[in-house]
CSV table of C-alpha atoms in Angstrom, one decimal:
chain,number,residue,atom,x,y,z
A,26,MET,CA,-23.5,-49.1,7.8
A,27,ALA,CA,-22.3,-46.5,5.5
A,28,SER,CA,-20.6,-43.6,7.2
A,29,THR,CA,-22.6,-40.2,6.9
A,30,LYS,CA,-21.1,-37.6,4.6
A,31,THR,CA,-20.3,-34.2,6.2
A,32,ARG,CA,-22.6,-31.7,5.2
A,33,THR,CA,-21.3,-28.7,3.4
A,34,SER,CA,-22.8,-25.3,2.1
A,35,SER,CA,-21.7,-21.9,1.3
A,36,PHE,CA,-22.2,-20.8,4.8
A,37,THR,CA,-19.8,-23.3,6.1
A,38,ARG,CA,-17.2,-21.9,8.5
A,39,ASN,CA,-13.8,-21.8,7.1
A,40,VAL,CA,-11.8,-24.0,9.3
A,41,LEU,CA,-8.6,-23.7,7.4
A,42,ALA,CA,-8.5,-20.0,8.4
A,43,VAL,CA,-8.5,-20.6,11.9
A,44,SER,CA,-6.4,-23.9,12.4
A,45,SER,CA,-3.8,-23.0,9.9
A,46,PRO,CA,-0.4,-22.1,11.4
A,47,GLN,CA,0.8,-18.4,11.7
A,48,THR,CA,3.0,-17.8,8.4
A,49,PRO,CA,5.3,-14.8,8.6
A,50,GLY,CA,4.1,-11.8,6.7
A,51,ILE,CA,0.5,-13.1,6.6
A,52,LYS,CA,-2.3,-11.8,8.7
A,53,CYS,CA,-5.7,-13.7,9.1
A,54,GLY,CA,-8.8,-11.4,8.4
A,55,PRO,CA,-12.6,-11.4,8.7
A,56,ASN,CA,-14.4,-14.1,6.6
A,57,GLY,CA,-11.4,-16.2,6.0
A,58,THR,CA,-9.4,-13.7,4.4
A,59,PHE,CA,-5.7,-13.4,4.3
A,60,PHE,CA,-3.8,-10.3,4.1
A,61,VAL,CA,-0.1,-9.4,3.2
A,62,SER,CA,1.1,-5.9,4.0
A,63,SER,CA,1.6,-3.2,1.0
A,64,GLY,CA,4.7,-2.0,2.9
A,65,ILE,CA,3.0,1.0,4.2
A,66,SER,CA,1.1,0.7,7.5
A,67,ASP,CA,-1.2,3.5,6.8
A,68,LEU,CA,-2.3,1.9,3.6
A,69,ASP,CA,-3.0,-1.2,5.2
A,70,LYS,CA,-5.2,0.5,7.9
A,71,ILE,CA,-7.0,2.3,5.2
A,72,LEU,CA,-7.7,-0.9,3.1
A,73,GLY,CA,-9.0,-2.8,6.1
A,74,GLY,CA,-5.9,-5.0,7.0
A,75,GLY,CA,-3.8,-4.9,4.1
A,76,LEU,CA,-3.7,-6.6,0.6
A,77,PRO,CA,-5.8,-9.8,0.3
A,78,LEU,CA,-4.2,-12.9,-1.3
A,79,GLY,CA,-5.3,-13.3,-4.7
A,80,SER,CA,-6.1,-9.5,-5.4
A,81,LEU,CA,-5.1,-7.4,-8.3
A,82,VAL,CA,-3.8,-4.0,-7.3
A,83,VAL,CA,-3.9,-1.4,-10.1
A,84,VAL,CA,-2.3,1.9,-9.7
A,85,MET,CA,-2.9,4.9,-12.1
A,86,GLU,CA,0.2,7.1,-12.6
A,87,ASP,CA,0.6,10.8,-12.7
A,88,ALA,CA,2.3,12.2,-15.7
A,89,GLU,CA,4.0,14.9,-14.0
A,90,ALA,CA,5.6,12.9,-11.1
A,91,PRO,CA,6.6,9.3,-10.2
A,92,HIS,CA,4.9,9.2,-7.0
A,93,HIS,CA,3.6,5.6,-8.1
A,94,MET,CA,7.2,4.5,-7.5
A,95,LEU,CA,6.8,5.1,-3.8
A,96,LEU,CA,4.1,2.7,-3.5
A,97,LEU,CA,5.9,0.1,-5.6
A,98,ARG,CA,9.1,0.3,-3.8
A,99,ASN,CA,7.6,-0.3,-0.4
A,100,PHE,CA,5.4,-3.1,-1.8
A,101,MET,CA,8.6,-4.9,-3.1
A,102,SER,CA,10.8,-4.1,-0.1
A,103,GLN,CA,8.2,-5.8,2.2
A,104,GLY,CA,8.2,-9.0,0.4
A,105,LEU,CA,11.9,-9.0,0.1
A,106,VAL,CA,12.3,-8.4,3.7
A,107,GLN,CA,9.9,-11.4,4.7
A,108,ASN,CA,11.8,-13.5,2.2
A,109,GLN,CA,8.6,-13.8,-0.2
A,110,PRO,CA,9.5,-14.7,-3.9
A,111,LEU,CA,9.1,-11.7,-6.0
A,112,LEU,CA,8.7,-11.2,-10.1
A,113,TYR,CA,9.4,-7.7,-11.2
A,114,ALA,CA,8.8,-6.5,-14.6
A,115,SER,CA,9.9,-3.1,-16.1
A,116,PRO,CA,10.0,-1.5,-19.2
A,117,SER,CA,13.7,-0.4,-18.5
A,118,LYS,CA,16.7,-2.2,-20.0
A,119,ASP,CA,18.1,-3.1,-16.7
A,120,PRO,CA,15.3,-4.1,-14.1
A,121,ARG,CA,17.6,-5.7,-11.7
A,122,GLY,CA,19.4,-2.3,-11.3
A,123,PHE,CA,16.1,-1.1,-9.9
A,124,LEU,CA,16.4,-3.3,-7.0
A,125,GLY,CA,19.2,-1.1,-5.5
A,126,THR,CA,16.7,1.7,-5.0
A,127,LEU,CA,14.5,0.1,-2.7
A,128,PRO,CA,14.1,1.4,0.9
A,129,SER,CA,15.5,-0.5,3.9
A,130,PRO,CA,13.7,-1.4,6.9
A,131,SER,CA,14.4,1.3,9.6
A,132,SER,CA,16.0,0.8,13.0
A,133,SER,CA,14.3,0.7,16.4
A,134,LYS,CA,15.3,4.1,17.2
A,135,ASP,CA,14.1,6.0,14.5
A,136,ASP,CA,12.4,9.4,14.3
A,137,LYS,CA,9.0,8.0,13.7
A,138,LEU,CA,9.1,5.8,16.9
A,139,ARG,CA,10.4,8.6,18.9
A,140,ASN,CA,7.7,11.0,17.9
A,141,HIS,CA,5.2,8.6,18.6
A,142,ASP,CA,6.6,7.9,22.1
A,143,ALA,CA,7.0,11.8,22.5
A,144,GLU,CA,3.1,12.3,21.9
A,145,GLN,CA,2.2,9.4,24.4
A,146,GLU,CA,4.5,10.9,27.0
A,147,LYS,CA,2.4,13.8,27.1
A,148,GLY,CA,-0.4,12.2,28.9
A,149,LEU,CA,1.4,9.4,30.6
A,150,ARG,CA,4.8,9.8,32.3
A,151,ILE,CA,6.9,6.6,33.2
A,152,ALA,CA,9.6,6.4,35.7
A,153,TRP,CA,13.0,6.1,34.4
A,154,GLN,CA,13.6,2.8,36.0
A,155,TYR,CA,10.6,1.3,34.0
A,156,LYS,CA,11.2,3.5,30.9
A,157,LYS,CA,14.7,1.7,30.3
A,158,TYR,CA,12.9,-1.6,29.9
A,159,PHE,CA,10.4,-0.4,27.9
A,160,GLY,CA,13.1,0.7,25.3
A,161,GLU,CA,14.6,-2.5,25.4
A,162,ASN,CA,11.4,-4.3,24.5
A,163,GLN,CA,11.0,-2.0,21.7
A,164,GLN,CA,14.4,-2.6,20.4
A,165,SER,CA,14.3,-6.4,20.5
A,166,PHE,CA,10.8,-6.3,18.7
A,167,ASN,CA,11.6,-3.9,15.7
A,168,GLY,CA,15.5,-4.6,15.5
A,169,LYS,CA,16.3,-8.2,15.9
A,170,ASP,CA,12.9,-9.6,14.5
A,171,THR,CA,12.1,-7.2,11.9
A,172,LYS,CA,11.3,-10.2,9.5
A,173,GLN,CA,8.4,-11.4,11.8
A,174,GLU,CA,6.7,-7.8,11.6
A,175,PHE,CA,3.5,-7.8,9.2
A,176,CYS,CA,4.6,-4.2,8.0
A,177,ASN,CA,8.1,-2.6,8.7
A,178,ASP,CA,8.9,1.2,8.5
A,179,PHE,CA,11.1,1.9,5.4
A,180,ASP,CA,13.7,4.4,5.6
A,181,LEU,CA,13.5,5.9,1.8
A,182,ARG,CA,17.2,7.4,2.2
A,183,LYS,CA,18.7,4.0,3.2
A,184,PRO,CA,19.0,1.5,0.4
A,185,LEU,CA,17.8,-2.3,0.9
A,186,GLU,CA,20.9,-4.6,1.6
A,187,ARG,CA,22.2,-6.6,-1.1
A,188,HIS,CA,21.5,-9.9,0.2
A,189,PHE,CA,17.9,-9.6,0.4
A,190,TYR,CA,17.6,-9.6,-3.3
A,191,SER,CA,20.6,-11.1,-4.4
A,192,GLY,CA,19.3,-14.7,-4.2
A,193,GLN,CA,17.4,-16.8,-6.7
A,194,ARG,CA,13.9,-15.8,-5.3
A,195,VAL,CA,14.0,-12.5,-7.4
A,196,ASP,CA,13.1,-12.7,-11.0
A,197,CYS,CA,13.4,-9.5,-13.1
A,198,ILE,CA,12.0,-9.1,-16.6
A,199,SER,CA,12.6,-6.4,-19.1
A,200,PHE,CA,9.4,-6.0,-21.7
A,201,LYS,CA,10.8,-2.9,-23.5
A,202,ASP,CA,11.6,-4.6,-26.7
A,203,SER,CA,8.9,-7.3,-26.6
A,204,GLN,CA,6.8,-7.1,-29.5
A,205,ASN,CA,3.6,-8.8,-27.5
A,206,LEU,CA,3.1,-9.7,-24.0
A,207,VAL,CA,3.3,-13.5,-24.5
A,208,ALA,CA,6.7,-13.6,-22.6
A,209,LEU,CA,5.6,-11.6,-19.5
A,210,HIS,CA,2.4,-14.1,-19.6
A,211,ASP,CA,4.4,-17.1,-19.6
A,212,HIS,CA,6.7,-15.7,-16.7
A,213,CYS,CA,3.7,-14.9,-14.5
A,214,THR,CA,2.2,-18.2,-15.2
A,215,THR,CA,5.5,-20.1,-14.2
A,216,PHE,CA,5.9,-17.8,-11.0
A,217,LEU,CA,2.0,-18.4,-9.9
A,218,SER,CA,2.4,-22.0,-10.2
A,219,GLN,CA,4.6,-22.1,-7.3
A,220,PHE,CA,2.0,-20.8,-5.0
A,221,PRO,CA,-1.1,-22.8,-5.6
A,222,ARG,CA,-4.2,-22.5,-3.5
A,223,ASN,CA,-4.9,-25.9,-2.0
A,224,ASP,CA,-6.6,-27.3,1.2
A,225,GLY,CA,-3.4,-27.3,3.0
A,226,SER,CA,-1.8,-24.5,4.9
A,227,ILE,CA,0.0,-21.5,3.4
A,228,SER,CA,3.7,-22.1,3.2
A,229,SER,CA,4.8,-19.4,0.9
A,230,ILE,CA,3.5,-16.0,-0.5
A,231,GLY,CA,4.6,-14.7,-4.0
A,232,ARG,CA,4.5,-11.2,-5.0
A,233,ILE,CA,4.5,-9.7,-8.8
A,234,ALA,CA,5.2,-6.0,-9.3
A,235,ILE,CA,4.5,-4.6,-12.8
A,236,GLN,CA,5.7,-1.1,-13.3
A,237,SER,CA,4.4,1.3,-16.1
A,238,LEU,CA,2.5,-1.5,-18.2
A,239,CYS,CA,1.6,-0.4,-21.5
A,240,ALA,CA,4.4,2.5,-21.3
A,241,PRO,CA,4.8,4.4,-24.6
A,242,GLN,CA,8.4,2.9,-25.2
A,243,CYS,CA,7.0,-0.5,-25.5
A,244,GLU,CA,6.4,-1.8,-28.9
A,245,TYR,CA,2.8,-3.2,-27.8
A,246,SER,CA,1.5,0.0,-26.3
A,247,ASN,CA,-0.9,0.4,-28.9
A,248,MET,CA,-2.4,-2.9,-28.5
A,249,GLU,CA,-4.7,-2.1,-25.9
A,250,TRP,CA,-7.0,-5.1,-26.4
A,251,ASP,CA,-3.9,-7.6,-26.1
A,252,VAL,CA,-3.1,-5.6,-22.8
A,253,LEU,CA,-6.4,-6.0,-21.5
A,254,SER,CA,-6.5,-9.6,-22.3
A,255,PHE,CA,-3.1,-10.1,-20.2
A,256,ILE,CA,-4.6,-8.2,-17.3
A,257,ARG,CA,-7.9,-10.5,-17.4
A,258,SER,CA,-5.8,-13.8,-17.7
A,259,LEU,CA,-3.5,-12.7,-14.6
A,260,LYS,CA,-6.3,-11.8,-12.5
A,261,CYS,CA,-7.9,-15.3,-13.1
A,262,MET,CA,-4.6,-16.9,-12.2
A,263,LEU,CA,-4.5,-14.8,-8.9
A,264,GLN,CA,-7.9,-16.0,-7.8
A,265,SER,CA,-6.2,-19.5,-7.5
A,266,ALA,CA,-2.9,-18.8,-6.0
A,267,ASN,CA,-1.4,-17.4,-2.7
A,268,ALA,CA,0.0,-14.2,-4.1
A,269,VAL,CA,-0.6,-10.5,-4.8
A,270,ALA,CA,0.0,-8.5,-8.0
A,271,VAL,CA,0.4,-4.8,-8.1
A,272,ILE,CA,0.3,-3.0,-11.6
A,273,THR,CA,1.1,0.6,-12.3
A,274,PHE,CA,0.1,2.1,-15.8
A,275,PRO,CA,-0.1,5.7,-17.3
A,276,SER,CA,-3.7,6.3,-17.5
A,277,SER,CA,-3.4,9.4,-19.5
A,278,LEU,CA,-2.3,7.6,-22.5
A,279,LEU,CA,-5.0,5.2,-22.8
A,280,SER,CA,-8.1,6.0,-24.3
A,281,GLU,CA,-11.3,6.6,-22.1
A,282,PRO,CA,-13.1,3.2,-22.8
A,283,ILE,CA,-10.1,1.0,-22.3
A,284,CYS,CA,-9.0,3.0,-19.1
A,285,LYS,CA,-12.4,2.2,-17.7
A,286,ARG,CA,-12.0,-1.4,-18.4
A,287,TRP,CA,-8.8,-1.4,-16.7
A,288,GLN,CA,-10.6,0.1,-13.6
A,289,HIS,CA,-13.3,-2.4,-13.7
A,290,MET,CA,-11.1,-5.5,-13.4
A,291,ALA,CA,-8.9,-4.1,-10.7
A,292,ASP,CA,-9.7,-5.6,-7.3
A,293,ILE,CA,-8.1,-2.4,-5.6
A,294,LEU,CA,-8.0,0.4,-7.7
A,295,LEU,CA,-5.6,3.6,-6.7
A,296,SER,CA,-4.5,6.7,-8.2
A,297,VAL,CA,-1.7,9.1,-7.4
A,298,LYS,CA,-1.3,12.9,-8.1
A,299,ALA,CA,1.5,15.4,-7.7
A,300,ILE,CA,1.0,18.8,-5.9
A,301,PRO,CA,2.2,21.7,-7.9
A,302,ASP,CA,4.7,23.9,-5.8
A,303,ASP,CA,3.3,27.2,-6.6
A,304,ASP,CA,-0.3,26.5,-5.7
A,305,LYS,CA,-1.1,29.2,-3.1
A,306,GLU,CA,-4.6,28.6,-2.8
A,307,LEU,CA,-4.4,24.9,-2.1
A,308,ALA,CA,-1.6,26.0,0.7
A,309,LYS,CA,-4.2,28.3,2.2
A,310,LEU,CA,-6.9,25.5,2.2
A,311,LEU,CA,-5.0,22.6,3.7
A,312,THR,CA,-3.1,22.0,6.9
A,313,GLY,CA,0.5,20.8,6.7
A,314,TYR,CA,0.9,21.7,2.8
A,315,GLN,CA,4.3,22.3,3.0
A,316,ASP,CA,5.1,18.7,3.8
A,317,MET,CA,3.0,17.1,1.0
A,318,VAL,CA,4.3,15.5,-1.8
A,319,GLY,CA,1.0,14.4,-3.5
A,320,PHE,CA,-2.4,12.8,-3.2
A,321,LEU,CA,-3.7,9.2,-3.1
A,322,ASN,CA,-6.8,8.6,-4.3
A,323,ILE,CA,-8.7,5.2,-3.4
A,324,HIS,CA,-11.3,4.4,-6.0
A,325,LYS,CA,-12.2,0.8,-5.3
A,326,VAL,CA,-11.5,-1.7,-2.3
A,327,VAL,CA,-12.1,-5.3,-2.7
A,328,ARG,CA,-14.0,-7.5,-0.1
A,329,PHE,CA,-13.7,-11.4,-0.3
A,330,ASN,CA,-16.1,-13.8,1.0
A,331,THR,CA,-18.8,-11.2,2.0
A,332,GLN,CA,-21.3,-8.7,0.5
A,333,VAL,CA,-20.8,-6.0,3.0
A,334,PRO,CA,-18.7,-3.3,1.6
A,335,LEU,CA,-16.1,-1.5,3.0
A,336,ILE,CA,-17.1,2.2,4.1
A,337,LEU,CA,-14.1,4.5,4.3
A,338,GLU,CA,-13.7,7.5,6.2
A,339,ALA,CA,-12.1,9.5,3.3
A,340,THR,CA,-11.1,8.6,-0.3
A,341,THR,CA,-8.6,11.2,-0.7
A,342,PHE,CA,-5.2,11.2,1.4
A,343,SER,CA,-2.1,13.3,1.4
A,344,ILE,CA,1.2,11.8,0.6
A,345,LYS,CA,3.8,13.1,3.1
A,346,LEU,CA,7.5,12.4,3.8
A,347,GLN,CA,8.0,12.5,7.4
A,348,LYS,CA,11.7,13.6,8.1
A,349,ARG,CA,12.1,13.2,4.5
A,350,ARG,CA,12.4,9.4,5.3
A,351,PHE,CA,9.3,7.6,6.0
A,352,LEU,CA,6.1,7.7,3.7
A,353,VAL,CA,3.1,8.4,5.6
A,354,LEU,CA,-0.5,8.8,4.6
A,355,GLU,CA,-2.9,11.3,6.3
A,356,CYS,CA,-6.4,12.5,5.9
A,357,LEU,CA,-7.0,16.0,4.4
A,358,ASN,CA,-7.6,18.7,7.2
A,359,GLN,CA,-8.9,22.1,6.3
A,360,ALA,CA,-6.6,24.7,7.6
A,361,PRO,CA,-8.0,27.0,10.2
A,362,ILE,CA,-9.8,30.4,9.7
A,363,ASP,CA,-7.4,33.4,10.1
A,364,GLY,CA,-8.2,36.1,12.7
A,365,SER,CA,-9.6,38.5,10.1
A,366,SER,CA,-12.6,36.6,9.7
A,367,GLY,CA,-12.8,35.6,13.4
A,368,SER,CA,-14.7,38.4,14.4
A,369,SER,CA,-17.9,37.4,13.2
A,370,TYR,CA,-17.9,34.6,15.4
A,371,GLY,CA,-16.6,36.7,18.3
A,372,THR,CA,-19.0,39.5,18.3
A,373,SER,CA,-21.7,39.7,20.8
A,374,SER,CA,-23.5,42.7,20.1
A,375,SER,CA,-26.9,41.4,20.4
A,376,CYS,CA,-26.5,40.2,23.9
A,377,SER,CA,-25.0,43.4,25.2
A,378,GLY,CA,-27.1,45.6,22.9
A,379,SER,CA,-30.3,43.8,24.7
A,380,SER,CA,-29.1,44.3,28.2
A,381,LYS,CA,-31.5,47.6,28.5
A,382,THR,CA,-34.4,45.5,27.8
A,383,GLY,CA,-33.5,42.6,30.0
A,384,THR,CA,-34.1,39.9,27.3
A,385,LEU,CA,-31.3,37.9,25.2
A,386,ASP,CA,-31.7,37.5,21.7
A,387,PHE,CA,-30.3,34.1,20.8
């Protein structure tokens, strides 16, 4: 008797997502989606868990400030700390020298964790004999086992140690003198071929970081359709690979039709904008304006294996540097109204004036 064949359909449960072993730096999400961290814990929460494997992240740069480099540095450092292969492409002559500016993971007793613990201690007091054990656990989790964390807290003032990027797992490319994108396309094809998406477990994850694609100093900057074809090919290769790519580009230098096509092909679309120092009206409108360095706008969020969209609580977030060391994203909050306008809410003339008649006019 012939053996019965297992019946499969598009609604079959993804057994691999449940039975695959846990890989450092990867997190299993809903509908069989695997996430890797962007290097910013706040951004991972906003995007619903992180950057899905096989996704193309596009960041629109601001011509007035290089805030996109903050996102790119944390993305690259997170992969290097977790020993994930990295392909970095840049229009500079020495792209490997940029690796020396990457931030380093913070220690267990940094300012960010201290502020977080201080806020919790306002409502909950722990006896000193138990609190000392609590501190040891925090140190063992954040200090000795930093590579096992899904997302690290990076200190922007402390450079990444050289042993993280001195090996052969980092490939740096300069496309400044390239007349076309053939060499960059070949490097991406060779790099992504190391991380095929097959039926087995995920053993390794790759990251691609491309800085300022189609920059004006590149010879192919006017070949907009060729650049568009490269992005389309890269997106197709990512869909069958266990990797994530982040591309930044100067949107102000592209024509409007080409820029719209770039945005359409992106799985996750972000944009950054600088804050002018002398904007007094904005300072009165927003709380914590003095700590802001820019804005992050989320235009598009990808959702794999489902037709249910991700509804964000907000699409614009403030970029802050906590203690001038840690990158933090916060929702915009309107500043409270000053005391001069508070009289309109504190008056009770209708109630006091109607006391003679015995009725209250609400």
